[in-house]
Amino acid sequence: MFHLDLIRQFQNLKTPFFFYDLNTLNQTIEVIREYGMSRGYSIHFALKANNNDRILKRILDAGFGADCVSGGEIEKSIEAGFSPDQIAFAGVGKSDEEILTGLKYNLFSFNCESVQELEVLNHFAGQQNKNVRIALRVNPDVEAKTHKYITTGLQDNKFGIPSENLPGVLDKIKEYPHLNLTGLHFHIGSQIMNLDVFRELSVKINQLQSLFDEKENQLRHINVGGGLGIDYAEPDRAAIPDFQNYFRLFEEHLDLRDYQELHFELGRSVVGQCGSLITKVLFTKEGRNTNFAVVDAGMTELIRPALYQARHTVEALTSTRPEKQYDVVGPICETSDTFRTGILLPEVERGDLLAIRSCGAYGQVMSSDYNLRERAKAYYTDDFDLE
Ligand code: LLP
């Protein structure tokens, strides 16, 4: 991914910084269009994964909608040019202010997660004499086989309405004249590598759909959320996730009615592999059992290893020396501020550059100024002079 020319130009920039390869992003988007949109599926990009203007512009131009989880994300997506009727508003805890922000626009749908939320939304919509399109987020109790912190579809998770409560909620909705039920929403987790779980989800949705065949409600859309994982271990070999099989699974296993649209909320799989965090080695030192490479990026720029024990590939950009074993650690005063332990890298010295790969999703957006650190900048392929 990194040509010598590019690395030479990296050496003039203040580190750490995020680097986004727009070619990888474009190629990923093309594959989503080829296997997903061409089947008539609607894709909402989950802004929570990355909300940089230049990234959003590419995604918008490709015809994606947006998936927002806060008032801030709604305003951001409107500013970026997404059409309100392609914006889904999800979230287990929408504040009154955020509900009012959502109501300003005629959104594709509010994805609602509890009866109390329905009641509050109906109240605010009524005050403004508006009708709101809603989808019910259902907790299907399907195991996503991913890290427990990003598993969302199990019965003990805080998300969604338990599927067994759905009939009762459907009766209750009749009391809310300002809500127009248009769909069902699901999201069982993130960084899902075992595609089989999407088949299980489809089967579960098929069972739930029969509830609606008996009622007068016609659901115009099914939203299966996001969750498709990326290959953190081999970011170059598998730069583009397996969208072909992912979309095919839904086509084969989900029984859509002929009047129904299928929607997705993809985040990580769209942008994960296009971003890297470029960092400089500040110091090297020998520990008792390993060598430390202390770099200038920390959990402030990339919290995923500290929070989810994520292992991002680390690449030495400016060293071709023989390999040594390293723990690659940040400067923050916490032992969790460790990117990798016991990995082999070409021997590095003070000043060498490293790339921490697969940071396009949930990297920059989750960064903080803990320790009063300055926020890292972002650069894009077309900021550089390349042959
Ligand atoms: N839809 C809903 C309702 C969601 O909660 C999420 C992600 C998505 C869509 C997008 O999921 P994706 O396609 O990106 O898997 N910070 C964590 C990931 C948190 C995911 C939260 N929800 C991480 O760095 O792994």
PDB file of C-alpha atoms in Angstrom, residues 20-254:
ATOM      1  CA  TYR A  20      -6.633   7.300   3.975  1.00  0.00           C
ATOM      2  CA  ASP A  21      -6.124   5.424   0.730  1.00  0.00           C
ATOM      3  CA  LEU A  22      -8.994   6.599  -1.430  1.00  0.00           C
ATOM      4  CA  ASN A  23      -8.261   3.950  -4.070  1.00  0.00           C
ATOM      5  CA  THR A  24      -8.999   1.206  -1.573  1.00  0.00           C
ATOM      6  CA  LEU A  25     -12.162   3.049  -0.564  1.00  0.00           C
ATOM      7  CA  ASN A  26     -13.269   3.415  -4.187  1.00  0.00           C
ATOM      8  CA  GLN A  27     -12.625  -0.240  -4.944  1.00  0.00           C
ATOM      9  CA  THR A  28     -14.554  -1.299  -1.863  1.00  0.00           C
ATOM     10  CA  ILE A  29     -17.488   0.898  -2.812  1.00  0.00           C
ATOM     11  CA  GLU A  30     -17.482  -0.533  -6.336  1.00  0.00           C
ATOM     12  CA  VAL A  31     -17.730  -4.076  -4.989  1.00  0.00           C
ATOM     13  CA  ILE A  32     -20.644  -3.078  -2.731  1.00  0.00           C
ATOM     14  CA  ARG A  33     -22.371  -1.549  -5.736  1.00  0.00           C
ATOM     15  CA  GLU A  34     -21.718  -4.636  -7.824  1.00  0.00           C
ATOM     16  CA  TYR A  35     -23.006  -7.219  -5.349  1.00  0.00           C
ATOM     17  CA  GLY A  36     -25.369  -5.207  -3.156  1.00  0.00           C
ATOM     18  CA  MET A  37     -26.866  -2.178  -4.832  1.00  0.00           C
ATOM     19  CA  SER A  38     -27.240  -3.965  -8.152  1.00  0.00           C
ATOM     20  CA  ARG A  39     -29.632  -6.346  -6.346  1.00  0.00           C
ATOM     21  CA  GLY A  40     -31.713  -3.340  -5.387  1.00  0.00           C
ATOM     22  CA  TYR A  41     -30.458  -3.272  -1.785  1.00  0.00           C
ATOM     23  CA  SER A  42     -30.185   0.091  -0.029  1.00  0.00           C
ATOM     24  CA  ILE A  43     -26.986   0.708   1.865  1.00  0.00           C
ATOM     25  CA  HIS A  44     -26.814   3.217   4.690  1.00  0.00           C
ATOM     26  CA  PHE A  45     -23.284   4.096   5.720  1.00  0.00           C
ATOM     27  CA  ALA A  46     -22.850   4.027   9.513  1.00  0.00           C
ATOM     28  CA  LEU A  47     -21.315   7.417  10.236  1.00  0.00           C
ATOM     29  CA  LYS A  48     -20.152   6.173  13.597  1.00  0.00           C
ATOM     30  CA  ALA A  49     -17.353   4.305  11.812  1.00  0.00           C
ATOM     31  CA  ASN A  50     -15.913   7.407  10.141  1.00  0.00           C
ATOM     32  CA  ASN A  51     -17.326  10.853   9.513  1.00  0.00           C
ATOM     33  CA  ASN A  52     -14.532  12.629   7.632  1.00  0.00           C
ATOM     34  CA  ASP A  53     -15.893  14.947   4.947  1.00  0.00           C
ATOM     35  CA  ARG A  54     -13.856  13.488   2.115  1.00  0.00           C
ATOM     36  CA  ILE A  55     -14.788   9.947   2.980  1.00  0.00           C
ATOM     37  CA  LEU A  56     -18.466  10.865   3.296  1.00  0.00           C
ATOM     38  CA  LYS A  57     -18.377  12.640  -0.057  1.00  0.00           C
ATOM     39  CA  ARG A  58     -17.204   9.493  -1.862  1.00  0.00           C
ATOM     40  CA  ILE A  59     -19.796   7.391  -0.100  1.00  0.00           C
ATOM     41  CA  LEU A  60     -22.576   9.864  -0.839  1.00  0.00           C
ATOM     42  CA  ASP A  61     -21.579  10.112  -4.504  1.00  0.00           C
ATOM     43  CA  ALA A  62     -21.822   6.329  -4.746  1.00  0.00           C
ATOM     44  CA  GLY A  63     -25.504   6.481  -3.785  1.00  0.00           C
ATOM     45  CA  PHE A  64     -25.365   5.340  -0.170  1.00  0.00           C
ATOM     46  CA  GLY A  65     -27.722   6.621   2.488  1.00  0.00           C
ATOM     47  CA  ALA A  66     -26.650   7.266   6.079  1.00  0.00           C
ATOM     48  CA  ASP A  67     -27.115   5.505   9.398  1.00  0.00           C
ATOM     49  CA  CYS A  68     -26.944   7.937  12.322  1.00  0.00           C
ATOM     50  CA  VAL A  69     -26.967   7.396  16.057  1.00  0.00           C
ATOM     51  CA  SER A  70     -26.995  10.939  17.397  1.00  0.00           C
ATOM     52  CA  GLY A  71     -28.300  14.414  16.646  1.00  0.00           C
ATOM     53  CA  GLY A  72     -24.749  15.364  15.716  1.00  0.00           C
ATOM     54  CA  GLU A  73     -24.543  12.590  13.120  1.00  0.00           C
ATOM     55  CA  ILE A  74     -27.915  13.583  11.657  1.00  0.00           C
ATOM     56  CA  GLU A  75     -26.785  17.198  11.249  1.00  0.00           C
ATOM     57  CA  LYS A  76     -23.457  16.038   9.835  1.00  0.00           C
ATOM     58  CA  SER A  77     -25.040  13.775   7.256  1.00  0.00           C
ATOM     59  CA  ILE A  78     -27.485  16.503   6.165  1.00  0.00           C
ATOM     60  CA  GLU A  79     -24.566  18.946   5.853  1.00  0.00           C
ATOM     61  CA  ALA A  80     -22.648  16.386   3.810  1.00  0.00           C
ATOM     62  CA  GLY A  81     -25.589  16.200   1.409  1.00  0.00           C
ATOM     63  CA  PHE A  82     -27.331  12.941   2.306  1.00  0.00           C
ATOM     64  CA  SER A  83     -31.012  13.067   1.527  1.00  0.00           C
ATOM     65  CA  PRO A  84     -33.199  12.844   4.672  1.00  0.00           C
ATOM     66  CA  ASP A  85     -35.247  10.070   3.104  1.00  0.00           C
ATOM     67  CA  GLN A  86     -32.082   7.959   3.034  1.00  0.00           C
ATOM     68  CA  ILE A  87     -31.160   8.583   6.671  1.00  0.00           C
ATOM     69  CA  ALA A  88     -31.950   6.024   9.366  1.00  0.00           C
ATOM     70  CA  PHE A  89     -31.797   7.194  12.963  1.00  0.00           C
ATOM     71  CA  ALA A  90     -30.881   4.406  15.358  1.00  0.00           C
ATOM     72  CA  GLY A  91     -29.867   4.299  19.001  1.00  0.00           C
ATOM     73  CA  VAL A  92     -31.056   2.768  22.242  1.00  0.00           C
ATOM     74  CA  GLY A  93     -31.028   6.116  24.065  1.00  0.00           C
ATOM     75  CA  LYS A  94     -32.172   9.041  21.947  1.00  0.00           C
ATOM     76  CA  SER A  95     -32.394  12.239  24.004  1.00  0.00           C
ATOM     77  CA  ASP A  96     -35.380  14.595  23.647  1.00  0.00           C
ATOM     78  CA  GLU A  97     -33.110  17.050  21.872  1.00  0.00           C
ATOM     79  CA  GLU A  98     -31.970  14.387  19.440  1.00  0.00           C
ATOM     80  CA  ILE A  99     -35.538  13.300  18.757  1.00  0.00           C
ATOM     81  CA  LEU A 100     -36.378  16.925  17.966  1.00  0.00           C
ATOM     82  CA  THR A 101     -33.364  17.117  15.637  1.00  0.00           C
ATOM     83  CA  GLY A 102     -34.603  13.995  13.853  1.00  0.00           C
ATOM     84  CA  LEU A 103     -38.096  15.454  13.588  1.00  0.00           C
ATOM     85  CA  LYS A 104     -36.779  18.538  11.793  1.00  0.00           C
ATOM     86  CA  TYR A 105     -36.153  16.305   8.804  1.00  0.00           C
ATOM     87  CA  ASN A 106     -38.457  13.804   7.222  1.00  0.00           C
ATOM     88  CA  LEU A 107     -36.105  10.870   7.863  1.00  0.00           C
ATOM     89  CA  PHE A 108     -36.272   7.459   6.210  1.00  0.00           C
ATOM     90  CA  SER A 109     -36.910   5.984   9.648  1.00  0.00           C
ATOM     91  CA  PHE A 110     -36.484   6.287  13.374  1.00  0.00           C
ATOM     92  CA  ASN A 111     -35.353   2.848  14.517  1.00  0.00           C
ATOM     93  CA  CYS A 112     -37.067   2.473  17.887  1.00  0.00           C
ATOM     94  CA  GLU A 113     -35.971   0.162  20.666  1.00  0.00           C
ATOM     95  CA  SER A 114     -38.617   0.336  23.394  1.00  0.00           C
ATOM     96  CA  VAL A 115     -42.309   1.052  24.018  1.00  0.00           C
ATOM     97  CA  GLN A 116     -41.358   4.092  26.068  1.00  0.00           C
ATOM     98  CA  GLU A 117     -39.364   5.473  23.161  1.00  0.00           C
ATOM     99  CA  LEU A 118     -42.419   5.007  20.903  1.00  0.00           C
ATOM    100  CA  GLU A 119     -44.563   6.886  23.380  1.00  0.00           C
ATOM    101  CA  VAL A 120     -42.121   9.811  23.633  1.00  0.00           C
ATOM    102  CA  LEU A 121     -41.617   9.987  19.877  1.00  0.00           C
ATOM    103  CA  ASN A 122     -45.374   9.939  19.293  1.00  0.00           C
ATOM    104  CA  HIS A 123     -45.751  12.774  21.817  1.00  0.00           C
ATOM    105  CA  PHE A 124     -43.149  15.029  20.162  1.00  0.00           C
ATOM    106  CA  ALA A 125     -44.389  14.215  16.655  1.00  0.00           C
ATOM    107  CA  GLY A 126     -47.952  15.020  17.761  1.00  0.00           C
ATOM    108  CA  GLN A 127     -46.862  18.392  19.154  1.00  0.00           C
ATOM    109  CA  GLN A 128     -45.591  19.240  15.695  1.00  0.00           C
ATOM    110  CA  ASN A 129     -48.520  17.645  13.960  1.00  0.00           C
ATOM    111  CA  LYS A 130     -46.209  15.309  12.055  1.00  0.00           C
ATOM    112  CA  ASN A 131     -46.243  11.649  11.142  1.00  0.00           C
ATOM    113  CA  VAL A 132     -42.977   9.779  11.562  1.00  0.00           C
ATOM    114  CA  ARG A 133     -41.810   6.648   9.785  1.00  0.00           C
ATOM    115  CA  ILE A 134     -40.505   4.148  12.269  1.00  0.00           C
ATOM    116  CA  ALA A 135     -38.900   0.714  12.276  1.00  0.00           C
ATOM    117  CA  LEU A 136     -38.881  -1.504  15.334  1.00  0.00           C
ATOM    118  CA  ARG A 137     -35.456  -2.728  16.330  1.00  0.00           C
ATOM    119  CA  VAL A 138     -35.887  -6.325  17.306  1.00  0.00           C
ATOM    120  CA  ASN A 139     -33.461  -8.242  19.475  1.00  0.00           C
ATOM    121  CA  PRO A 140     -33.437 -11.616  17.709  1.00  0.00           C
ATOM    122  CA  ASP A 141     -31.252 -13.481  20.217  1.00  0.00           C
ATOM    123  CA  VAL A 142     -28.749 -14.551  17.572  1.00  0.00           C
ATOM    124  CA  GLU A 143     -25.122 -15.041  18.639  1.00  0.00           C
ATOM    125  CA  ALA A 144     -22.824 -13.006  16.394  1.00  0.00           C
ATOM    126  CA  LYS A 145     -19.656 -14.883  17.462  1.00  0.00           C
ATOM    127  CA  THR A 146     -17.592 -11.748  17.886  1.00  0.00           C
ATOM    128  CA  HIS A 147     -16.089  -9.828  20.836  1.00  0.00           C
ATOM    129  CA  LYS A 148     -18.623  -9.557  23.643  1.00  0.00           C
ATOM    130  CA  TYR A 149     -18.386  -5.756  23.769  1.00  0.00           C
ATOM    131  CA  ILE A 150     -19.635  -5.518  20.194  1.00  0.00           C
ATOM    132  CA  THR A 151     -22.215  -8.287  20.386  1.00  0.00           C
ATOM    133  CA  THR A 152     -25.649  -6.652  20.308  1.00  0.00           C
ATOM    134  CA  GLY A 153     -28.252  -9.237  19.360  1.00  0.00           C
ATOM    135  CA  LEU A 154     -28.321 -11.520  22.405  1.00  0.00           C
ATOM    136  CA  GLN A 155     -31.249 -11.550  24.801  1.00  0.00           C
ATOM    137  CA  ASP A 156     -29.229 -10.012  27.629  1.00  0.00           C
ATOM    138  CA  ASN A 157     -27.907  -7.139  25.504  1.00  0.00           C
ATOM    139  CA  LYS A 158     -29.512  -3.737  26.011  1.00  0.00           C
ATOM    140  CA  PHE A 159     -30.520  -3.416  22.374  1.00  0.00           C
ATOM    141  CA  GLY A 160     -33.879  -3.817  20.723  1.00  0.00           C
ATOM    142  CA  ILE A 161     -37.245  -5.224  21.661  1.00  0.00           C
ATOM    143  CA  PRO A 162     -37.219  -8.920  22.595  1.00  0.00           C
ATOM    144  CA  SER A 163     -38.768 -10.765  19.648  1.00  0.00           C
ATOM    145  CA  GLU A 164     -41.325 -12.473  21.890  1.00  0.00           C
ATOM    146  CA  ASN A 165     -42.680  -9.037  22.923  1.00  0.00           C
ATOM    147  CA  LEU A 166     -43.295  -7.999  19.334  1.00  0.00           C
ATOM    148  CA  PRO A 167     -47.023  -8.952  19.173  1.00  0.00           C
ATOM    149  CA  GLY A 168     -47.738  -6.839  22.265  1.00  0.00           C
ATOM    150  CA  VAL A 169     -45.795  -3.889  20.871  1.00  0.00           C
ATOM    151  CA  LEU A 170     -47.712  -4.104  17.597  1.00  0.00           C
ATOM    152  CA  ASP A 171     -50.971  -3.773  19.515  1.00  0.00           C
ATOM    153  CA  LYS A 172     -49.580  -0.866  21.499  1.00  0.00           C
ATOM    154  CA  ILE A 173     -48.482   0.996  18.363  1.00  0.00           C
ATOM    155  CA  LYS A 174     -52.143   1.393  17.403  1.00  0.00           C
ATOM    156  CA  GLU A 175     -52.362   3.900  20.271  1.00  0.00           C
ATOM    157  CA  TYR A 176     -49.753   6.124  18.626  1.00  0.00           C
ATOM    158  CA  PRO A 177     -51.387   7.924  15.699  1.00  0.00           C
ATOM    159  CA  HIS A 178     -48.256   9.867  14.738  1.00  0.00           C
ATOM    160  CA  LEU A 179     -46.122   6.762  14.176  1.00  0.00           C
ATOM    161  CA  ASN A 180     -46.164   4.973  10.893  1.00  0.00           C
ATOM    162  CA  LEU A 181     -44.592   1.521  11.186  1.00  0.00           C
ATOM    163  CA  THR A 182     -42.666   0.869   7.989  1.00  0.00           C
ATOM    164  CA  GLY A 183     -40.041  -1.700   8.878  1.00  0.00           C
ATOM    165  CA  LEU A 184     -38.132  -4.023  11.152  1.00  0.00           C
ATOM    166  CA  HIS A 185     -34.543  -3.359  12.146  1.00  0.00           C
ATOM    167  CA  PHE A 186     -31.847  -5.747  13.346  1.00  0.00           C
ATOM    168  CA  HIS A 187     -28.164  -5.401  14.161  1.00  0.00           C
ATOM    169  CA  ILE A 188     -26.572  -8.350  15.888  1.00  0.00           C
ATOM    170  CA  GLY A 189     -23.001  -7.125  16.279  1.00  0.00           C
ATOM    171  CA  SER A 190     -19.868  -5.910  14.613  1.00  0.00           C
ATOM    172  CA  GLN A 191     -16.641  -7.443  13.236  1.00  0.00           C
ATOM    173  CA  ILE A 192     -18.502 -10.619  12.303  1.00  0.00           C
ATOM    174  CA  MET A 193     -16.251 -13.020  10.428  1.00  0.00           C
ATOM    175  CA  ASN A 194     -18.457 -16.101  10.486  1.00  0.00           C
ATOM    176  CA  LEU A 195     -21.020 -15.367   7.781  1.00  0.00           C
ATOM    177  CA  ASP A 196     -23.208 -18.228   8.959  1.00  0.00           C
ATOM    178  CA  VAL A 197     -24.656 -15.991  11.648  1.00  0.00           C
ATOM    179  CA  PHE A 198     -26.274 -13.858   8.953  1.00  0.00           C
ATOM    180  CA  ARG A 199     -28.041 -16.981   7.712  1.00  0.00           C
ATOM    181  CA  GLU A 200     -29.297 -17.580  11.253  1.00  0.00           C
ATOM    182  CA  LEU A 201     -30.481 -13.993  11.405  1.00  0.00           C
ATOM    183  CA  SER A 202     -32.335 -14.413   8.107  1.00  0.00           C
ATOM    184  CA  VAL A 203     -34.106 -17.520   9.367  1.00  0.00           C
ATOM    185  CA  LYS A 204     -35.133 -15.655  12.523  1.00  0.00           C
ATOM    186  CA  ILE A 205     -36.465 -12.751  10.476  1.00  0.00           C
ATOM    187  CA  ASN A 206     -38.461 -15.152   8.293  1.00  0.00           C
ATOM    188  CA  GLN A 207     -40.164 -16.512  11.398  1.00  0.00           C
ATOM    189  CA  LEU A 208     -40.996 -13.007  12.626  1.00  0.00           C
ATOM    190  CA  GLN A 209     -42.350 -11.947   9.270  1.00  0.00           C
ATOM    191  CA  SER A 210     -45.200 -14.425   9.585  1.00  0.00           C
ATOM    192  CA  LEU A 211     -46.524 -12.312  12.476  1.00  0.00           C
ATOM    193  CA  PHE A 212     -47.116  -9.524  10.024  1.00  0.00           C
ATOM    194  CA  ASP A 213     -48.786 -11.656   7.389  1.00  0.00           C
ATOM    195  CA  GLU A 214     -51.587 -12.195   9.896  1.00  0.00           C
ATOM    196  CA  LYS A 215     -51.895  -8.498  10.752  1.00  0.00           C
ATOM    197  CA  GLU A 216     -52.986  -5.632   8.592  1.00  0.00           C
ATOM    198  CA  ASN A 217     -49.499  -4.103   8.845  1.00  0.00           C
ATOM    199  CA  GLN A 218     -47.407  -4.274   5.708  1.00  0.00           C
ATOM    200  CA  LEU A 219     -43.750  -3.722   6.400  1.00  0.00           C
ATOM    201  CA  ARG A 220     -42.121  -1.931   3.545  1.00  0.00           C
ATOM    202  CA  HIS A 221     -38.574  -2.561   4.641  1.00  0.00           C
ATOM    203  CA  ILE A 222     -36.346  -4.977   6.471  1.00  0.00           C
ATOM    204  CA  ASN A 223     -33.106  -3.491   7.784  1.00  0.00           C
ATOM    205  CA  VAL A 224     -30.499  -6.080   8.727  1.00  0.00           C
ATOM    206  CA  GLY A 225     -27.965  -3.587  10.118  1.00  0.00           C
ATOM    207  CA  GLY A 226     -24.250  -3.985   9.568  1.00  0.00           C
ATOM    208  CA  GLY A 227     -21.545  -6.078  11.124  1.00  0.00           C
ATOM    209  CA  LEU A 228     -19.536  -7.608   8.295  1.00  0.00           C
ATOM    210  CA  GLY A 229     -15.967  -7.892   9.568  1.00  0.00           C
ATOM    211  CA  ILE A 230     -12.607  -7.120   7.998  1.00  0.00           C
ATOM    212  CA  ASP A 231      -9.353  -9.060   8.034  1.00  0.00           C
ATOM    213  CA  TYR A 232      -7.109  -7.283  10.532  1.00  0.00           C
ATOM    214  CA  ALA A 233      -4.395  -9.934  10.177  1.00  0.00           C
ATOM    215  CA  GLU A 234      -4.006  -9.673   6.390  1.00  0.00           C
ATOM    216  CA  PRO A 235      -5.109  -6.178   5.361  1.00  0.00           C
ATOM    217  CA  ASP A 236      -3.514  -6.376   1.917  1.00  0.00           C
ATOM    218  CA  ARG A 237      -4.522  -9.904   1.001  1.00  0.00           C
ATOM    219  CA  ALA A 238      -8.113  -9.260   1.979  1.00  0.00           C
ATOM    220  CA  ALA A 239      -8.418  -5.543   1.385  1.00  0.00           C
ATOM    221  CA  ILE A 240     -12.045  -5.927   0.347  1.00  0.00           C
ATOM    222  CA  PRO A 241     -14.410  -7.952   2.531  1.00  0.00           C
ATOM    223  CA  ASP A 242     -16.373 -10.819   1.044  1.00  0.00           C
ATOM    224  CA  PHE A 243     -19.411  -8.801  -0.023  1.00  0.00           C
ATOM    225  CA  GLN A 244     -20.267 -11.296  -2.721  1.00  0.00           C
ATOM    226  CA  ASN A 245     -21.060 -14.057  -0.240  1.00  0.00           C
ATOM    227  CA  TYR A 246     -22.444 -11.652   2.334  1.00  0.00           C
ATOM    228  CA  PHE A 247     -25.150 -10.270   0.059  1.00  0.00           C
ATOM    229  CA  ARG A 248     -25.785 -13.669  -1.498  1.00  0.00           C
ATOM    230  CA  LEU A 249     -26.552 -15.138   1.928  1.00  0.00           C
ATOM    231  CA  PHE A 250     -29.381 -12.683   2.433  1.00  0.00           C
ATOM    232  CA  GLU A 251     -30.651 -13.187  -1.082  1.00  0.00           C
ATOM    233  CA  GLU A 252     -30.754 -16.936  -0.571  1.00  0.00           C
ATOM    234  CA  HIS A 253     -32.061 -17.138   2.969  1.00  0.00           C
ATOM    235  CA  LEU A 254     -34.219 -14.113   3.620  1.00  0.00           C
TER     236      LEU A 254
END
